[in-house]
Tab-separated table of C-alpha atoms in Angstrom:
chain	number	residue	atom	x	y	z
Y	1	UNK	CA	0.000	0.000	0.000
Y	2	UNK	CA	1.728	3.345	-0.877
Y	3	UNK	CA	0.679	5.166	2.048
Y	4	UNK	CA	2.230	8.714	-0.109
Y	5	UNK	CA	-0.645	8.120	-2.320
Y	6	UNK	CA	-3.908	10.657	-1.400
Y	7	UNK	CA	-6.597	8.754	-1.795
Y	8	UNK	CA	-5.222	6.344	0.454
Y	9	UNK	CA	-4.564	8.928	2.786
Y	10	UNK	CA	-8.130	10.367	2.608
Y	11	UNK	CA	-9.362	6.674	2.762
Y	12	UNK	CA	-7.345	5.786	6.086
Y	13	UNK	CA	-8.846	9.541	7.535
Y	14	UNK	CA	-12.059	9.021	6.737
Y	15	UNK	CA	-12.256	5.527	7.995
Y	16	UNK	CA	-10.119	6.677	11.801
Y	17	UNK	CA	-13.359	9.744	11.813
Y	18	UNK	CA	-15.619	7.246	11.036
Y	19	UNK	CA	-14.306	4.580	13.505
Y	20	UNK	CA	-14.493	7.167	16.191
Y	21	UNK	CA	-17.704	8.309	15.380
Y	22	UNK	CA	-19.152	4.727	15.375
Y	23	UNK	CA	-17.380	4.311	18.905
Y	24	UNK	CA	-18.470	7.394	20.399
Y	25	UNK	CA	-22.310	6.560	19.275
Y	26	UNK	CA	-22.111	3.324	20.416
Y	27	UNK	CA	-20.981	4.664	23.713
Y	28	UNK	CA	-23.543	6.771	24.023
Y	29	UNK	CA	-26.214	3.911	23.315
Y	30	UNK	CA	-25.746	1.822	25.833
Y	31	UNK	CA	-24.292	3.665	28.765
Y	32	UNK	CA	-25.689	7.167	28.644
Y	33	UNK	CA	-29.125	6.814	26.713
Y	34	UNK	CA	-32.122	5.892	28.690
Y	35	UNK	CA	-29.824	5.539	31.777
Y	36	UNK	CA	-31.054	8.066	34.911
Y	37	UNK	CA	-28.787	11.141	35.399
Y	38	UNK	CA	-27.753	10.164	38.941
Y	39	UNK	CA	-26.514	6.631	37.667
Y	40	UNK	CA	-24.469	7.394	34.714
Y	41	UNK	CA	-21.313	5.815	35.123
Y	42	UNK	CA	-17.737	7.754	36.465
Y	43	UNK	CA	-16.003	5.816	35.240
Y	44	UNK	CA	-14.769	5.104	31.113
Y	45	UNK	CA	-15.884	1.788	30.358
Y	46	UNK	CA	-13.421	1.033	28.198
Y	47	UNK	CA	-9.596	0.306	28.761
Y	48	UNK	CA	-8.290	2.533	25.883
Y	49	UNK	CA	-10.219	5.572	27.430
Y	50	UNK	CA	-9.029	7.777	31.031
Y	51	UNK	CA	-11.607	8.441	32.959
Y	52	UNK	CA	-11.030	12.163	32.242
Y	53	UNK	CA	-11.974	11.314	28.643
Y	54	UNK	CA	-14.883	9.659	29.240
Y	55	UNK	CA	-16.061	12.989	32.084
Y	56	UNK	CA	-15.565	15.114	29.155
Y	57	UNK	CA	-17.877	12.602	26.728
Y	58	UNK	CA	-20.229	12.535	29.153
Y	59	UNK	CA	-20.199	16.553	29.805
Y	60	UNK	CA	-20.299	16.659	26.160
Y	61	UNK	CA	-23.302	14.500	25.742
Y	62	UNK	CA	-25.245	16.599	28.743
Y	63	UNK	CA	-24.660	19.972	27.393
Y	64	UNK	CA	-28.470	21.749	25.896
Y	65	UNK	CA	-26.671	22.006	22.948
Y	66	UNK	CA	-25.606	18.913	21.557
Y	67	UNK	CA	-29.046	17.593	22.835
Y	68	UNK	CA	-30.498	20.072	20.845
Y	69	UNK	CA	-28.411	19.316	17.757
Y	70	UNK	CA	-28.791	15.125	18.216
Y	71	UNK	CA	-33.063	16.262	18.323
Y	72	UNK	CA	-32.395	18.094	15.132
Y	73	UNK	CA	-30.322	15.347	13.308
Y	74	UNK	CA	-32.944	12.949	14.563
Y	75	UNK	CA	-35.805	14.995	12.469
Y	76	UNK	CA	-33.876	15.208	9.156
Y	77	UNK	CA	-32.945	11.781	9.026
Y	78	UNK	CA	-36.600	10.974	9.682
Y	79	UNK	CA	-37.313	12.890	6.683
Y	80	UNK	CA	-34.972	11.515	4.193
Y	81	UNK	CA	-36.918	9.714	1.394
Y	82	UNK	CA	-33.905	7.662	0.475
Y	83	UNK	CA	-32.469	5.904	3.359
Y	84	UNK	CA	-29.271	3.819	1.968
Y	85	UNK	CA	-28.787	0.409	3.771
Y	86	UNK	CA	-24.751	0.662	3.122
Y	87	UNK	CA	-24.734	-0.123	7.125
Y	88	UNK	CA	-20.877	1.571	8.861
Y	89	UNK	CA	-19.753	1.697	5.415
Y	90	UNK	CA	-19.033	4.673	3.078
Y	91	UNK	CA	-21.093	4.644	0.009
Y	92	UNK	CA	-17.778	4.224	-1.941
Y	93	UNK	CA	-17.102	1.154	0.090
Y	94	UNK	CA	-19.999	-0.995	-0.189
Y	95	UNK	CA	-20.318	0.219	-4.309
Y	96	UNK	CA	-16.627	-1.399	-4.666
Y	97	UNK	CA	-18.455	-4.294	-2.743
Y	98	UNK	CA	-21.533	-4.624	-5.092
Y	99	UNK	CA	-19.704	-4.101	-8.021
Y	100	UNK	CA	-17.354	-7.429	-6.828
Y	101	UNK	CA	-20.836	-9.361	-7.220
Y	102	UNK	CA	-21.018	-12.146	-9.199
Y	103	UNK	CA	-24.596	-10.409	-10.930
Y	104	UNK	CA	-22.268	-7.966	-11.886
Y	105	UNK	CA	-19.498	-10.182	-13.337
Y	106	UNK	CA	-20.214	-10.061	-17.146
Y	107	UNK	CA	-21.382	-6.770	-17.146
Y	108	UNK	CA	-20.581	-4.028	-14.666
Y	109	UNK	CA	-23.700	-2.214	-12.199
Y	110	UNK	CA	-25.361	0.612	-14.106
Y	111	UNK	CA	-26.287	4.053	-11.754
Y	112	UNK	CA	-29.480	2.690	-11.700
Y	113	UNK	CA	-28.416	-0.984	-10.455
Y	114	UNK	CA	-26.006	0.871	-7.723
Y	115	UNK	CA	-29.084	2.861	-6.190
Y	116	UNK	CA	-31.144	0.021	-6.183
Y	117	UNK	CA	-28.732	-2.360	-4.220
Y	118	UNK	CA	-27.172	0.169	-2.307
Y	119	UNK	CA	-31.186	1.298	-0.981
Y	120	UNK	CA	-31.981	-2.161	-0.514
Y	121	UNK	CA	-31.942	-3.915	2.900
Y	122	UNK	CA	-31.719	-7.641	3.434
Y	123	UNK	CA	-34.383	-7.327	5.833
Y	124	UNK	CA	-37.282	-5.574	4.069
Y	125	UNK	CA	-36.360	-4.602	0.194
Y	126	UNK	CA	-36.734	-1.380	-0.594
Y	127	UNK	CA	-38.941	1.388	0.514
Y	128	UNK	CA	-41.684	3.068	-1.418
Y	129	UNK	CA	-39.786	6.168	-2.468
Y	130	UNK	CA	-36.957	3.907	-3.432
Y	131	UNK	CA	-39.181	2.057	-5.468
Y	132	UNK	CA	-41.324	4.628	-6.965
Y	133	UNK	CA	-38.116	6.526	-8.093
Y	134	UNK	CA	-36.191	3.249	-9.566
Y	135	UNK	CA	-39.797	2.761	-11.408
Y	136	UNK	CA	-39.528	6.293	-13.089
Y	137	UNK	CA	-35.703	5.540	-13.817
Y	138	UNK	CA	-36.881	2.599	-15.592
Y	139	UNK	CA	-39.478	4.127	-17.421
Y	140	UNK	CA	-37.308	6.831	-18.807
Y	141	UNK	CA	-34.315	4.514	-20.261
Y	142	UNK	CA	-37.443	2.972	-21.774
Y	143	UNK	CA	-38.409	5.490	-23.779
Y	144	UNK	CA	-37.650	5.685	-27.494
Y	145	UNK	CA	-34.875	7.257	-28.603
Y	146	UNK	CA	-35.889	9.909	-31.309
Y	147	UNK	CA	-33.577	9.412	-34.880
Y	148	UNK	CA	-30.134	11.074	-34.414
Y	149	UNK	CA	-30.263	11.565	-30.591
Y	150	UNK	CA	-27.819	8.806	-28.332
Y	151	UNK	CA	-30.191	7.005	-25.859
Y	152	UNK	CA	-29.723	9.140	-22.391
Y	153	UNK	CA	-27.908	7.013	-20.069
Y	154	UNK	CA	-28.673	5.506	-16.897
Y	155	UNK	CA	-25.969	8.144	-15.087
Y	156	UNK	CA	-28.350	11.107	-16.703
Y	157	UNK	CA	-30.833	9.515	-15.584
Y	158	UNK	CA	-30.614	9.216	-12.182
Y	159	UNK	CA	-29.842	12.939	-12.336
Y	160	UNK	CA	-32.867	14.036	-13.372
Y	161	UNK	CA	-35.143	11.503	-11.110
Y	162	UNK	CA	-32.664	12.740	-8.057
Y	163	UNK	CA	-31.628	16.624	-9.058
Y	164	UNK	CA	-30.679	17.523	-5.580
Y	165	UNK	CA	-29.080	14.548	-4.570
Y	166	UNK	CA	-24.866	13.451	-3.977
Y	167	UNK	CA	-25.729	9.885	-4.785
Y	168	UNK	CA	-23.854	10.094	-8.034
Y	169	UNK	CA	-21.317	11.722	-6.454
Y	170	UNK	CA	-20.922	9.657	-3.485
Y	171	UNK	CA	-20.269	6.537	-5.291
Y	172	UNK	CA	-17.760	7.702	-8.001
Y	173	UNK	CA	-20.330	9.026	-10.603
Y	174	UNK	CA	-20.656	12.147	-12.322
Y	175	UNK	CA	-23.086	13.270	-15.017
Y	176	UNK	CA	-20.946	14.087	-18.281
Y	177	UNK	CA	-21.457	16.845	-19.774
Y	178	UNK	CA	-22.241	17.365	-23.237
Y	179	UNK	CA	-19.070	19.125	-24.477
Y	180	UNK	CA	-16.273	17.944	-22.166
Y	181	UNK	CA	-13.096	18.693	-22.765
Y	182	UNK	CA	-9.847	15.908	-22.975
Y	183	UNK	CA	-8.559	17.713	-19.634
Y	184	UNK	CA	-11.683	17.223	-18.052
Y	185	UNK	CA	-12.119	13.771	-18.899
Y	186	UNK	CA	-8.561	12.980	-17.825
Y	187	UNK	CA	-9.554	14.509	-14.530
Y	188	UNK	CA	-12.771	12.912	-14.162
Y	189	UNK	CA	-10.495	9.398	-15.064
Y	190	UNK	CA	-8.416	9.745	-12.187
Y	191	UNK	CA	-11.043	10.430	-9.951
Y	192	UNK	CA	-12.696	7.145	-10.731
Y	193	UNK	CA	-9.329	6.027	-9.957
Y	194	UNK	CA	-8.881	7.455	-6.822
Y	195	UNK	CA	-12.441	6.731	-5.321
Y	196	UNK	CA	-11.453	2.606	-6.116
Y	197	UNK	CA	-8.575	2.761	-4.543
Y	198	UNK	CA	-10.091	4.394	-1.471
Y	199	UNK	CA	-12.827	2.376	-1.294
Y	200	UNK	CA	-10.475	-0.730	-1.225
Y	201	UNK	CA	-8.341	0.367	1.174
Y	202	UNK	CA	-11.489	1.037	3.636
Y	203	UNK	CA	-12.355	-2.498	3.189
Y	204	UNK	CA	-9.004	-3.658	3.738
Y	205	UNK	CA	-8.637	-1.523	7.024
Y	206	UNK	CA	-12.249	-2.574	8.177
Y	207	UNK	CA	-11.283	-6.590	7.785
């Protein structure tokens, strides 16, 4: 692994933020949710952690204004229509993950394939909104293609069933535009590049 290489330096960040994030929450669960004020622990519950660490966590977690921020978070993600079921893992992750899939070994996942799997839990499928906007996705590839005009591909597509959202973004895709130039295509190359290599270094970490 050539640790002078940037995306493997923004993979190995990413993942040490996300790691601590995971911790902290998971912290937070089961030994200061729901538990009484007066028999929150005073202690860190974990070796790796001083006890002055785990005061300041605590403090942290008491304090009107991340309770106030946590009640706020709570209400957005309640009203996101499309939930992904990528789990701990980046988006970039898990689409280097689907696209290993053995579906997906003849022909690789199209934008529309990625949001589908990557929206899709084991569990329950998908959701309505996830399902209603694969359905329109669907229906426009469907449409004929009008004499002299290229088909409008499944990366356009998802653009214009999604125009506000970073899915495309967030797992290595961007819509092309119509006159794009060789610099910009080099650019948009290496990206691709970089987000693979990130995403397999994440994995490799996470193992």
């Amino acid at each position: 692994m050539d640790t002078n290489l940037k995306a493997v330096q923004i993979a190995c960040s990413d993942l040490l933020k996300g790691g601590q994030r995971q911790m902290r929450h998971r912290l937070k669960k089961t030994y200061f949710d729901d538990v009484p004020a007066n028999q929150v622990r005073t202690t860190s519950p974990l070796k790796g952690m001083t006890d002055d660490q785990w005061k300041a966590l605590v403090e942290m977690w008491s304090s009107p204004n991340h309770k106030e921020k946590c009640l706020k978070a709570k209400e957005c993600h309640e009203k996101v229509k499309y939930l992904h079921k990528t789990g701990s893992r980046y988006y970039i992750a898990q689409t280097y993950v689907v696209k290993q899939a053995d579906k997906y070994k003849d022909a690789p996942p199209t934008a529309i394939d990625l949001f589908s799997d990557l929206h899709c839990s084991s569990k329950t499928g998908l959701n309505e909104p996830v399902k209603e906007a694969i359905q329109q996705m669907r229906a426009i590839v469907a449409e004929p293609t009008e004499e002299g005009q290229d088909p409008k591909s499944t990366i356009d597509t998802v653009a214009e069933v999604l125009p506000k959202s970073k899915f495309l973004r967030n797992v290595g895709l961007e819509v092309v535009a119509p006159k794009k130039s060789a610099t910009t295509a080099v650019q948009g190359k290496e990206l691709e590049e970089e987000l693979e290599v990130s995403a397999a270094v994440v994995l490799s970490c996470s193992v």
